mmCIF file of C-alpha atoms in Angstrom:
data_model
loop_
_atom_site.group_PDB
_atom_site.id
_atom_site.type_symbol
_atom_site.label_atom_id
_atom_site.label_comp_id
_atom_site.label_asym_id
_atom_site.label_seq_id
_atom_site.Cartn_x
_atom_site.Cartn_y
_atom_site.Cartn_z
ATOM 1 C CA MET F 113 -13.388 4.551 -2.529
ATOM 2 C CA LYS F 114 -14.616 4.329 1.055
ATOM 3 C CA THR F 115 -14.115 1.337 2.768
ATOM 4 C CA ALA F 116 -17.613 -0.011 4.453
ATOM 5 C CA THR F 117 -17.481 -0.744 8.101
ATOM 6 C CA ARG F 118 -19.292 -3.664 10.301
ATOM 7 C CA ALA F 119 -21.233 -3.245 13.514
ATOM 8 C CA SER F 120 -20.218 -5.225 16.503
ATOM 9 C CA GLY F 121 -23.467 -6.940 16.360
ATOM 10 C CA ALA F 122 -23.585 -7.947 12.967
ATOM 11 C CA PRO F 123 -24.350 -11.708 11.916
ATOM 12 C CA SER F 124 -21.586 -13.485 10.899
ATOM 13 C CA VAL F 125 -20.525 -13.697 7.585
ATOM 14 C CA SER F 126 -18.681 -16.509 5.779
ATOM 15 C CA ALA F 127 -15.592 -16.759 3.906
ATOM 16 C CA ALA F 128 -15.515 -19.683 2.138
ATOM 17 C CA PRO F 129 -17.631 -18.385 -0.690
ATOM 18 C CA TYR F 130 -14.819 -16.079 -1.788
ATOM 19 C CA ALA F 131 -12.143 -18.848 -1.776
ATOM 20 C CA ALA F 132 -9.308 -19.388 -4.819
ATOM 21 C CA GLY F 133 -11.683 -20.783 -7.275
ATOM 22 C CA GLY F 134 -15.153 -18.883 -5.992
ATOM 23 C CA SER F 135 -16.733 -16.202 -8.238
ATOM 24 C CA PRO F 136 -14.539 -14.002 -10.259
ATOM 25 C CA SER F 137 -16.724 -10.993 -9.506
ATOM 26 C CA ALA F 138 -18.114 -10.946 -6.561
ATOM 27 C CA PRO F 139 -16.419 -8.604 -3.895
ATOM 28 C CA ALA F 140 -15.283 -10.112 -1.000
ATOM 29 C CA PRO F 141 -16.225 -8.766 2.132
ATOM 30 C CA ALA F 142 -14.337 -5.725 3.409
ATOM 31 C CA LEU F 143 -12.117 -5.713 6.286
ATOM 32 C CA PRO F 144 -12.172 -2.540 7.794
ATOM 33 C CA SER F 145 -9.856 -3.383 11.079
ATOM 34 C CA LEU F 146 -7.438 -3.797 8.640
ATOM 35 C CA THR F 147 -7.379 -0.248 7.380
ATOM 36 C CA GLY F 148 -6.956 0.885 11.078
ATOM 37 C CA LEU F 149 -4.241 -1.386 11.659
ATOM 38 C CA ARG F 150 -2.548 0.564 8.720
ATOM 39 C CA TRP F 151 -3.046 4.052 10.977
ATOM 40 C CA ALA F 152 -1.181 1.843 13.751
ATOM 41 C CA ALA F 153 1.536 1.155 11.900
ATOM 42 C CA ALA F 154 2.053 4.533 9.685
ATOM 43 C CA LEU F 155 2.539 5.524 13.168
ATOM 44 C CA LEU F 156 5.183 3.223 14.485
ATOM 45 C CA VAL F 157 7.445 4.241 11.791
ATOM 46 C CA PHE F 158 6.226 8.090 12.382
ATOM 47 C CA GLY F 159 7.604 7.617 16.193
ATOM 48 C CA LEU F 160 10.842 5.981 14.861
ATOM 49 C CA HIS F 161 11.430 8.903 12.860
ATOM 50 C CA VAL F 162 10.610 11.167 15.929
ATOM 51 C CA ASN F 163 13.496 9.198 17.671
ATOM 52 C CA ASN F 164 16.006 9.202 15.098
ATOM 53 C CA PHE F 165 15.860 13.229 14.800
ATOM 54 C CA GLY F 166 16.417 13.509 18.229
ATOM 55 C CA TYR F 167 13.715 15.724 19.279
ATOM 56 C CA PHE F 168 14.063 14.635 22.857
ATOM 57 C CA GLY F 169 17.098 14.618 25.629
ATOM 58 C CA GLY F 170 17.786 13.456 28.663
ATOM 59 C CA ASP F 171 14.956 11.064 30.093
ATOM 60 C CA GLY F 172 12.625 11.962 27.021
ATOM 61 C CA ALA F 173 15.182 10.515 25.098
ATOM 62 C CA ARG F 174 15.085 7.764 27.278
ATOM 63 C CA ILE F 175 11.207 6.731 26.784
ATOM 64 C CA VAL F 176 11.056 7.716 23.632
ATOM 65 C CA THR F 177 13.885 5.183 22.536
ATOM 66 C CA TRP F 178 12.108 2.471 25.192
ATOM 67 C CA GLY F 179 8.614 3.253 23.404
ATOM 68 C CA LEU F 180 9.702 3.928 19.307
ATOM 69 C CA GLY F 181 12.823 2.219 18.550
ATOM 70 C CA ALA F 182 11.543 -0.510 17.511
ATOM 71 C CA GLY F 183 9.076 1.207 14.896
ATOM 72 C CA ALA F 184 10.534 -0.554 11.751
ATOM 73 C CA ALA F 185 8.785 -3.188 12.952
ATOM 74 C CA GLY F 186 5.999 -1.368 11.580
ATOM 75 C CA VAL F 187 7.252 -1.514 8.019
ATOM 76 C CA SER F 188 7.335 -5.503 8.774
ATOM 77 C CA PHE F 189 3.563 -5.006 9.243
ATOM 78 C CA PHE F 190 2.765 -3.431 5.859
ATOM 79 C CA PHE F 191 4.760 -6.405 4.077
ATOM 80 C CA ILE F 192 2.471 -9.365 5.863
ATOM 81 C CA LEU F 193 -0.755 -7.026 5.537
ATOM 82 C CA SER F 194 0.119 -6.212 1.861
ATOM 83 C CA GLY F 195 0.205 -9.958 1.141
ATOM 84 C CA PHE F 196 -3.032 -10.583 3.367
ATOM 85 C CA VAL F 197 -5.134 -7.962 1.518
ATOM 86 C CA LEU F 198 -4.330 -8.691 -1.987
ATOM 87 C CA THR F 199 -4.750 -12.752 -1.701
ATOM 88 C CA TRP F 200 -7.706 -11.767 -0.064
ATOM 89 C CA SER F 201 -9.275 -9.649 -2.800
ATOM 90 C CA ALA F 202 -8.002 -11.952 -5.262
ATOM 91 C CA ARG F 203 -10.072 -13.485 -8.401
ATOM 92 C CA THR F 204 -9.699 -16.050 -10.480
ATOM 93 C CA GLY F 205 -9.753 -15.443 -13.768
ATOM 94 C CA ASP F 206 -7.276 -11.735 -13.124
ATOM 95 C CA ARG F 207 -5.093 -11.236 -15.777
ATOM 96 C CA PRO F 208 -1.601 -10.102 -14.438
ATOM 97 C CA LEU F 209 -1.625 -6.919 -16.280
ATOM 98 C CA ALA F 210 -4.768 -5.638 -15.091
ATOM 99 C CA PHE F 211 -3.566 -6.696 -11.396
ATOM 100 C CA TRP F 212 -0.610 -4.703 -11.833
ATOM 101 C CA ARG F 213 -2.596 -1.673 -13.666
ATOM 102 C CA ARG F 214 -4.229 -1.294 -10.329
ATOM 103 C CA ARG F 215 -1.068 -1.056 -7.892
ATOM 104 C CA ILE F 216 0.484 1.055 -10.477
ATOM 105 C CA ALA F 217 -3.033 3.420 -9.615
ATOM 106 C CA ARG F 218 -2.412 2.608 -6.070
ATOM 107 C CA ILE F 219 0.709 3.511 -4.799
ATOM 108 C CA TYR F 220 2.539 5.405 -8.369
ATOM 109 C CA PRO F 221 0.822 8.829 -7.870
ATOM 110 C CA ILE F 222 1.853 9.274 -4.321
ATOM 111 C CA HIS F 223 5.191 8.121 -4.883
ATOM 112 C CA LEU F 224 5.851 9.880 -8.010
ATOM 113 C CA VAL F 225 4.472 13.613 -6.167
ATOM 114 C CA THR F 226 6.509 12.678 -2.813
ATOM 115 C CA ALA F 227 9.769 12.082 -5.148
ATOM 116 C CA ALA F 228 9.100 15.447 -6.857
ATOM 117 C CA ILE F 229 8.933 17.177 -3.326
ATOM 118 C CA ALA F 230 11.652 15.520 -2.439
ATOM 119 C CA LEU F 231 14.001 16.607 -5.364
ATOM 120 C CA LEU F 232 12.400 20.280 -4.768
ATOM 121 C CA MET F 233 14.129 20.346 -1.379
ATOM 122 C CA ALA F 234 17.007 19.056 -2.359
ATOM 123 C CA CYS F 235 16.882 21.970 -5.358
ATOM 124 C CA THR F 236 16.418 24.459 -2.310
ATOM 125 C CA LEU F 237 16.945 24.082 0.953
ATOM 126 C CA PRO F 238 20.856 23.319 2.280
ATOM 127 C CA ARG F 239 22.134 19.725 3.086
ATOM 128 C CA GLN F 240 19.666 17.988 1.706
ATOM 129 C CA PRO F 241 21.133 15.066 -0.222
ATOM 130 C CA MET F 242 21.245 15.636 -4.098
ATOM 131 C CA PRO F 243 20.696 12.349 -6.396
ATOM 132 C CA THR F 244 22.586 11.791 -9.441
ATOM 133 C CA LEU F 245 20.322 10.868 -12.501
ATOM 134 C CA PRO F 246 20.977 7.048 -12.223
ATOM 135 C CA GLN F 247 19.391 7.246 -8.976
ATOM 136 C CA ALA F 248 16.417 8.822 -9.182
ATOM 137 C CA LEU F 249 15.548 6.799 -12.712
ATOM 138 C CA ALA F 250 15.957 3.884 -10.090
ATOM 139 C CA ASN F 251 13.970 5.465 -7.828
ATOM 140 C CA LEU F 252 11.384 6.361 -10.084
ATOM 141 C CA ALA F 253 11.617 2.505 -11.298
ATOM 142 C CA LEU F 254 11.197 1.549 -8.156
ATOM 143 C CA VAL F 255 14.189 -0.709 -8.204
ATOM 144 C CA HIS F 256 16.638 1.697 -6.364
ATOM 145 C CA SER F 257 16.083 -1.059 -2.954
ATOM 146 C CA TRP F 258 18.355 -3.240 -5.158
ATOM 147 C CA TRP F 259 21.671 -1.403 -4.355
ATOM 148 C CA ARG F 260 21.923 -0.274 -0.598
ATOM 149 C CA GLN F 261 23.857 2.562 -1.528
ATOM 150 C CA TRP F 262 20.959 3.958 -3.243
ATOM 151 C CA TRP F 263 18.092 2.705 -1.321
ATOM 152 C CA GLN F 264 17.235 6.054 0.336
ATOM 153 C CA THR F 265 17.137 7.813 -2.559
ATOM 154 C CA LEU F 266 14.829 11.227 -3.010
ATOM 155 C CA ASP F 267 11.887 10.249 -0.387
ATOM 156 C CA PRO F 268 13.705 7.597 2.273
ATOM 157 C CA VAL F 269 10.722 5.639 2.426
ATOM 158 C CA SER F 270 9.805 4.982 -1.006
ATOM 159 C CA TRP F 271 12.704 2.045 -0.237
ATOM 160 C CA SER F 272 9.569 -0.027 1.469
ATOM 161 C CA LEU F 273 7.643 0.730 -2.124
ATOM 162 C CA ALA F 274 10.681 -0.951 -4.431
ATOM 163 C CA CYS F 275 9.913 -3.863 -2.401
ATOM 164 C CA GLU F 276 6.055 -4.362 -2.548
ATOM 165 C CA ALA F 277 6.487 -3.595 -6.269
ATOM 166 C CA PHE F 278 8.418 -6.868 -6.138
ATOM 167 C CA PHE F 279 5.667 -8.396 -4.524
ATOM 168 C CA TYR F 280 3.556 -7.091 -6.973
ATOM 169 C CA ALA F 281 5.481 -8.574 -9.680
ATOM 170 C CA ALA F 282 5.952 -12.255 -8.052
ATOM 171 C CA PHE F 283 1.946 -11.956 -6.714
ATOM 172 C CA PRO F 284 -0.081 -13.509 -10.251
ATOM 173 C CA LEU F 285 2.161 -16.260 -9.384
ATOM 174 C CA LEU F 286 1.750 -16.420 -6.532
ATOM 175 C CA ALA F 287 -1.746 -16.351 -6.290
ATOM 176 C CA LEU F 288 -1.767 -19.134 -8.583
ATOM 177 C CA LEU F 289 -0.118 -21.249 -6.350
ATOM 178 C CA LEU F 290 -2.476 -20.460 -3.271
ATOM 179 C CA ARG F 291 -5.285 -21.582 -5.618
ATOM 180 C CA ARG F 292 -3.869 -24.882 -5.672
ATOM 181 C CA LEU F 293 -3.157 -25.404 -1.723
ATOM 182 C CA GLY F 294 -5.627 -26.520 0.805
ATOM 183 C CA PRO F 295 -5.298 -26.298 4.283
ATOM 184 C CA ARG F 296 -2.611 -28.232 4.986
ATOM 185 C CA GLY F 297 -0.250 -26.522 2.326
ATOM 186 C CA ALA F 298 -1.427 -23.102 3.220
ATOM 187 C CA ALA F 299 0.170 -24.171 6.935
ATOM 188 C CA ALA F 300 3.262 -25.181 5.442
ATOM 189 C CA LEU F 301 3.588 -22.332 3.272
ATOM 190 C CA ALA F 302 2.870 -20.135 6.162
ATOM 191 C CA ALA F 303 5.660 -22.207 8.413
ATOM 192 C CA VAL F 304 8.273 -22.138 5.898
ATOM 193 C CA SER F 305 7.853 -18.131 5.007
ATOM 194 C CA ALA F 306 8.447 -17.829 8.895
ATOM 195 C CA LEU F 307 11.838 -20.246 8.627
ATOM 196 C CA ALA F 308 12.496 -18.055 5.847
ATOM 197 C CA VAL F 309 12.537 -15.020 7.826
ATOM 198 C CA LEU F 310 14.444 -16.286 10.842
ATOM 199 C CA VAL F 311 16.942 -17.802 8.690
ATOM 200 C CA LEU F 312 17.848 -14.173 6.873
ATOM 201 C CA ALA F 313 17.216 -12.492 10.127
ATOM 202 C CA TRP F 314 20.294 -15.120 11.209
ATOM 203 C CA ALA F 315 22.047 -14.217 8.270
ATOM 204 C CA ASP F 316 22.066 -10.494 8.783
ATOM 205 C CA VAL F 317 23.383 -11.023 12.389
ATOM 206 C CA ARG F 318 26.470 -12.303 11.052
ATOM 207 C CA ASN F 319 26.453 -10.179 7.984
ATOM 208 C CA TRP F 320 26.668 -12.842 5.611
ATOM 209 C CA ALA F 321 25.818 -10.933 2.538
ATOM 210 C CA GLY F 322 28.437 -8.318 3.594
ATOM 211 C CA GLN F 323 25.752 -5.748 3.984
ATOM 212 C CA PRO F 324 21.922 -5.425 5.660
ATOM 213 C CA LEU F 325 19.415 -7.335 4.131
ATOM 214 C CA SER F 326 16.456 -5.119 5.669
ATOM 215 C CA SER F 327 16.172 -2.874 2.389
ATOM 216 C CA LEU F 328 16.329 -5.495 -0.411
ATOM 217 C CA PRO F 329 13.210 -6.689 -1.850
ATOM 218 C CA ALA F 330 13.896 -10.444 -2.083
ATOM 219 C CA ALA F 331 14.776 -10.559 1.404
ATOM 220 C CA ARG F 332 11.276 -9.165 2.385
ATOM 221 C CA LEU F 333 9.651 -11.372 0.177
ATOM 222 C CA PRO F 334 8.990 -13.736 3.013
ATOM 223 C CA GLU F 335 6.501 -11.920 4.837
ATOM 224 C CA PHE F 336 4.725 -10.947 2.342
ATOM 225 C CA VAL F 337 4.135 -14.627 1.489
ATOM 226 C CA LEU F 338 3.132 -15.337 5.337
ATOM 227 C CA GLY F 339 0.442 -12.407 4.671
ATOM 228 C CA ALA F 340 -1.056 -14.301 1.839
ATOM 229 C CA ALA F 341 -0.480 -17.913 3.509
ATOM 230 C CA THR F 342 -2.831 -16.680 5.950
ATOM 231 C CA ALA F 343 -5.352 -15.105 4.289
ATOM 232 C CA ARG F 344 -5.574 -18.294 2.060
ATOM 233 C CA LEU F 345 -6.333 -20.073 5.557
ATOM 234 C CA VAL F 346 -9.228 -17.978 6.320
ATOM 235 C CA LEU F 347 -10.500 -17.838 2.957
ATOM 236 C CA LEU F 348 -11.161 -21.701 2.901
ATOM 237 C CA GLY F 349 -12.627 -21.205 6.521
ATOM 238 C CA ARG F 350 -9.475 -22.806 8.119
ATOM 239 C CA TRP F 351 -8.077 -20.326 10.210
ATOM 240 C CA ARG F 352 -7.173 -21.390 13.920
ATOM 241 C CA GLY F 353 -5.452 -18.923 15.674
ATOM 242 C CA PRO F 354 -5.708 -16.950 18.750
ATOM 243 C CA GLY F 355 -8.317 -13.915 18.781
ATOM 244 C CA LEU F 356 -8.128 -10.535 18.430
ATOM 245 C CA GLU F 357 -6.911 -9.364 21.962
ATOM 246 C CA ALA F 358 -4.604 -12.476 22.689
ATOM 247 C CA SER F 359 -2.743 -11.772 19.239
ATOM 248 C CA LEU F 360 -2.556 -8.135 20.029
ATOM 249 C CA ALA F 361 -0.796 -8.808 23.251
ATOM 250 C CA LEU F 362 1.342 -11.328 21.368
ATOM 251 C CA ALA F 363 2.429 -8.497 18.698
ATOM 252 C CA ILE F 364 3.021 -5.925 21.508
ATOM 253 C CA ILE F 365 5.240 -8.381 23.675
ATOM 254 C CA GLY F 366 7.123 -8.535 20.366
ATOM 255 C CA TYR F 367 7.823 -5.757 19.846
ATOM 256 C CA PHE F 368 9.222 -4.746 23.111
ATOM 257 C CA LEU F 369 11.320 -7.791 23.139
ATOM 258 C CA VAL F 370 12.751 -5.592 19.629
ATOM 259 C CA PRO F 371 15.335 -3.756 21.831
ATOM 260 C CA GLN F 372 16.541 -6.893 23.714
ATOM 261 C CA VAL F 373 17.714 -8.352 19.724
ATOM 262 C CA SER F 374 19.139 -5.168 18.956
ATOM 263 C CA ALA F 375 21.201 -4.334 22.086
ATOM 264 C CA GLY F 376 24.948 -4.248 21.088
ATOM 265 C CA HIS F 377 24.060 -4.704 17.047
ATOM 266 C CA PRO F 378 23.216 -1.344 15.588
ATOM 267 C CA ALA F 379 23.707 -2.294 12.282
ATOM 268 C CA THR F 380 21.740 -5.308 12.264
ATOM 269 C CA VAL F 381 18.171 -3.210 12.596
ATOM 270 C CA GLY F 382 15.840 -4.576 10.469
ATOM 271 C CA LEU F 383 15.340 -8.966 9.643
ATOM 272 C CA PRO F 384 16.250 -9.550 13.106
ATOM 273 C CA ASP F 385 13.710 -7.297 14.870
ATOM 274 C CA THR F 386 11.417 -8.483 12.562
ATOM 275 C CA ALA F 387 11.515 -12.204 13.924
ATOM 276 C CA CYS F 388 10.387 -10.762 17.446
ATOM 277 C CA THR F 389 7.421 -9.130 15.863
ATOM 278 C CA LEU F 390 6.617 -11.640 13.240
ATOM 279 C CA ALA F 391 4.126 -14.255 15.041
ATOM 280 C CA GLY F 392 2.034 -11.583 16.524
ATOM 281 C CA PHE F 393 1.567 -9.490 13.591
ATOM 282 C CA ALA F 394 0.860 -12.808 11.463
ATOM 283 C CA LEU F 395 -1.544 -13.555 14.103
ATOM 284 C CA LEU F 396 -3.156 -10.324 14.685
ATOM 285 C CA ILE F 397 -4.181 -9.705 10.816
ATOM 286 C CA PRO F 398 -5.933 -12.826 10.573
ATOM 287 C CA ALA F 399 -7.139 -12.198 13.776
ATOM 288 C CA ALA F 400 -8.836 -8.547 13.199
ATOM 289 C CA ALA F 401 -10.132 -10.255 9.708
ATOM 290 C CA VAL F 402 -12.036 -12.497 11.196
ATOM 291 C CA ALA F 403 -13.522 -10.362 13.591
ATOM 292 C CA ASP F 404 -14.709 -8.476 10.824
ATOM 293 C CA LEU F 405 -15.810 -11.453 9.457
ATOM 294 C CA HIS F 406 -18.059 -12.718 12.362
ATOM 295 C CA GLY F 407 -19.335 -9.317 13.875
ATOM 296 C CA LEU F 408 -16.468 -9.518 16.522
ATOM 297 C CA PRO F 409 -16.167 -6.512 18.807
ATOM 298 C CA SER F 410 -12.899 -4.617 17.309
ATOM 299 C CA LEU F 411 -11.244 -1.163 18.207
ATOM 300 C CA TRP F 412 -9.440 -1.103 14.970
ATOM 301 C CA ARG F 413 -12.986 -0.859 12.979
ATOM 302 C CA ARG F 414 -14.131 2.335 14.485
ATOM 303 C CA PRO F 415 -14.654 4.714 11.511
ATOM 304 C CA ARG F 416 -12.138 7.136 12.536
ATOM 305 C CA LEU F 417 -9.557 5.004 12.659
ATOM 306 C CA VAL F 418 -10.664 3.491 9.269
ATOM 307 C CA ARG F 419 -10.605 7.010 7.939
ATOM 308 C CA LEU F 420 -7.204 7.652 9.532
ATOM 309 C CA GLY F 421 -5.628 4.105 8.082
ATOM 310 C CA GLU F 422 -7.517 5.234 4.426
ATOM 311 C CA LEU F 423 -4.961 8.226 4.953
ATOM 312 C CA SER F 424 -1.849 6.059 6.291
ATOM 313 C CA PHE F 425 -0.307 5.544 2.766
ATOM 314 C CA ALA F 426 0.111 8.961 2.043
ATOM 315 C CA PHE F 427 0.814 9.752 5.958
ATOM 316 C CA TYR F 428 3.588 7.223 5.851
ATOM 317 C CA MET F 429 5.382 8.596 2.310
ATOM 318 C CA VAL F 430 5.383 12.349 3.085
ATOM 319 C CA HIS F 431 6.075 12.597 7.112
ATOM 320 C CA LEU F 432 9.856 11.996 7.049
ATOM 321 C CA LEU F 433 9.791 15.275 4.352
ATOM 322 C CA VAL F 434 7.976 17.132 6.524
ATOM 323 C CA LEU F 435 10.862 15.885 9.359
ATOM 324 C CA ARG F 436 13.439 16.847 7.175
ATOM 325 C CA ALA F 437 12.189 20.074 6.572
ATOM 326 C CA ALA F 438 11.584 21.138 10.158
ATOM 327 C CA THR F 439 15.590 20.567 10.998
ATOM 328 C CA HIS F 440 16.000 23.984 9.149
ATOM 329 C CA LEU F 441 13.629 25.806 12.015
ATOM 330 C CA ILE F 442 14.495 23.685 14.517
ATOM 331 C CA GLY F 443 17.872 22.579 13.892
ATOM 332 C CA VAL F 444 19.798 19.160 13.887
ATOM 333 C CA ARG F 445 18.913 16.622 16.490
ATOM 334 C CA PRO F 446 17.839 19.538 18.783
ATOM 335 C CA ARG F 447 17.346 17.800 21.954
ATOM 336 C CA PHE F 448 14.248 20.108 23.545
ATOM 337 C CA ASP F 449 12.991 18.783 26.803
ATOM 338 C CA VAL F 450 9.651 16.894 27.535
ATOM 339 C CA PRO F 451 7.137 19.687 26.945
ATOM 340 C CA ALA F 452 9.309 21.469 23.978
ATOM 341 C CA GLY F 453 9.490 17.515 22.369
ATOM 342 C CA LEU F 454 6.092 17.094 23.015
ATOM 343 C CA ALA F 455 5.091 20.727 20.996
ATOM 344 C CA VAL F 456 7.219 20.365 18.354
ATOM 345 C CA THR F 457 6.093 16.449 17.885
ATOM 346 C CA ALA F 458 2.561 17.608 17.842
ATOM 347 C CA GLY F 459 3.413 20.502 15.056
ATOM 348 C CA VAL F 460 5.310 18.085 12.786
ATOM 349 C CA PHE F 461 2.757 15.518 12.732
ATOM 350 C CA ALA F 462 -0.406 17.658 12.360
ATOM 351 C CA VAL F 463 1.481 18.934 9.633
ATOM 352 C CA SER F 464 2.019 15.437 8.157
ATOM 353 C CA LEU F 465 -1.427 14.607 8.714
ATOM 354 C CA GLY F 466 -2.541 17.481 6.883
ATOM 355 C CA LEU F 467 -0.630 16.988 3.919
ATOM 356 C CA SER F 468 -1.405 13.310 3.978
ATOM 357 C CA TRP F 469 -5.096 14.189 3.647
ATOM 358 C CA LEU F 470 -4.269 17.065 0.786
ATOM 359 C CA LEU F 471 -2.143 14.314 -1.126
ATOM 360 C CA TYR F 472 -5.570 11.758 -0.622
ATOM 361 C CA GLU F 473 -8.192 13.793 -1.651
ATOM 362 C CA ALA F 474 -6.147 15.607 -4.142
ATOM 363 C CA VAL F 475 -3.618 13.193 -5.712
ATOM 364 C CA GLU F 476 -4.627 9.533 -4.628
ATOM 365 C CA ARG F 477 -8.662 9.570 -4.878
ATOM 366 C CA PRO F 478 -8.748 11.131 -8.347
ATOM 367 C CA ALA F 479 -5.653 9.777 -9.830
ATOM 368 C CA ARG F 480 -6.815 6.154 -9.000
ATOM 369 C CA ALA F 481 -10.129 6.724 -10.783
ATOM 370 C CA LEU F 482 -8.625 8.210 -13.715
ATOM 371 C CA LEU F 483 -5.849 5.561 -14.546
ATOM 372 C CA LEU F 484 -8.313 2.730 -13.526
ATOM 373 C CA ARG F 485 -11.586 4.107 -15.524
ATOM 374 C CA THR F 486 -12.658 1.760 -18.388
ATOM 375 C CA ARG F 487 -15.038 2.051 -20.809
ATOM 376 C CA ARG F 488 -18.979 0.960 -19.962
ATOM 377 C CA PRO F 489 -20.217 -1.922 -22.201
ATOM 378 C CA ALA F 490 -22.980 -0.392 -23.880
ATOM 379 C CA ARG F 491 -25.450 -3.663 -24.187
ATOM 380 C CA THR F 492 -24.829 -5.020 -20.857
ATOM 381 C CA ALA F 493 -25.481 -3.942 -17.465
ATOM 382 C CA SER F 494 -23.265 -3.231 -14.416
ATOM 383 C CA THR F 495 -22.804 -6.776 -12.060
ATOM 384 C CA GLY F 496 -20.568 -4.942 -9.779
ATOM 385 C CA GLY F 497 -21.292 -3.704 -6.430
ATOM 386 C CA PRO F 498 -19.649 -0.260 -4.774
ATOM 387 C CA GLY F 499 -17.861 -2.141 -1.519
ATOM 388 C CA GLN F 500 -14.653 -3.465 -2.520
ATOM 389 C CA VAL F 501 -11.962 -4.534 -0.480
ATOM 390 C CA ARG F 502 -9.128 -1.779 -0.705
ATOM 391 C CA ARG F 503 -6.395 -3.229 -2.600
#
C-alpha cells in the first residue's frame, strides 16, 4: 500500500477527529515523513554493521567509528516509532485478534524468508553459525530474544522483531489505557517511560541483571510506550514539543554523545546509549508527524525518501546477511584503505538495496495482501478509503 504524500503548502489538518474514541472506520491522516525517517534509521544500523565488519583501516576506521559506531540507536528509533505509529493508526472497537493478524502479515513473511536464507547460508557456507532445533524454533516463534545466548539466532537482526512481537502482544491493553488518558495522563506516561529507560540504562551499566539488557524485550518496552504516549498527545492536539529542525538537532547531538557514554564500557552498548538519543527521538517523531499534519516543510516527506522508507524493513532484515556472505569474498575484517573501503561498502549497499526491493515487491506486499484478504460483504457498499496509515 503506497503512502500518500502531502505538499508543503497543503492546508493544515487537525488530528482531533482521530483521537481514540473517534470514528473507528475513518483512516488517520498519512504521515509520510515518518516513513522517510525509517530509512534514515535503517541506514544507521547498516553503518554500524559496516563498522563492525572492519571494512576500513587506519584513519578511515577512526572516522567510520566516530560517525557510525552509534548506529544501534537506529533500533531505538524503530521501537519509539512503532509505538507512535500503532497508536496513531489504532481504532476504537479494533479487536486484538484482528490487530495481531495485521501485525503478523506485516512482519512475518519477511522474517520467514530471511530466516530461511540464513539457514541456507549456515548449511552451505563455512563459518556460518548453525542453530540447534530449539534455537531455530524459538526464532521462528519470535521469542528467541528472551534468552541472551539465543538472541542472534539465524538472521541476527531478528532479535528486534522478538521485541516487537512482545510489544504487539501488549498493545491492545496499552491502547485501552491510552484511550482513557487525557493530556496530563499521556504526558505523565511519557515521563514515566523515559524515566524507566534511564533506570534500566543505569542497571545495565552496573550489570544488575547479570547480562546485558539491550536485547531483552521487556527492557525495551518503555521505548515503545514512550512513542505511544507522544502519539496520544498529538492525537489530542496537545503536543507542545519543538519544531522539526530543533528536534532533529537534538537527536543528532544525542547521537554523537553516545561514544562519550560507551567509552570504557564496551559491554554496555545498548540501553546506556539509548539514554543519550531518547529525548531527541521522542521529540523528532511527533515533530515530523505535526509537520505532515500542518503541511510544514519536511525533507523526510520527499517521494524518494518515502519510497526508500517503504523498503527499509526488508533492507534492515537482509543487509546483515549480505555482509556475512561478503566475508567469503573479501575476508573477515579486511581493513581496506578509504577508496577500497568505500567501493566495497557501496557494493554491499547496492546488493542489499536490490534484495530489499525484491523482498518488498515479491514477498512483503503480496504476502500481506494475501494474509489480509477478506471477503467483501455482498449487500453492503464499501465505506473505507484507500489512504491508510502504514502499520
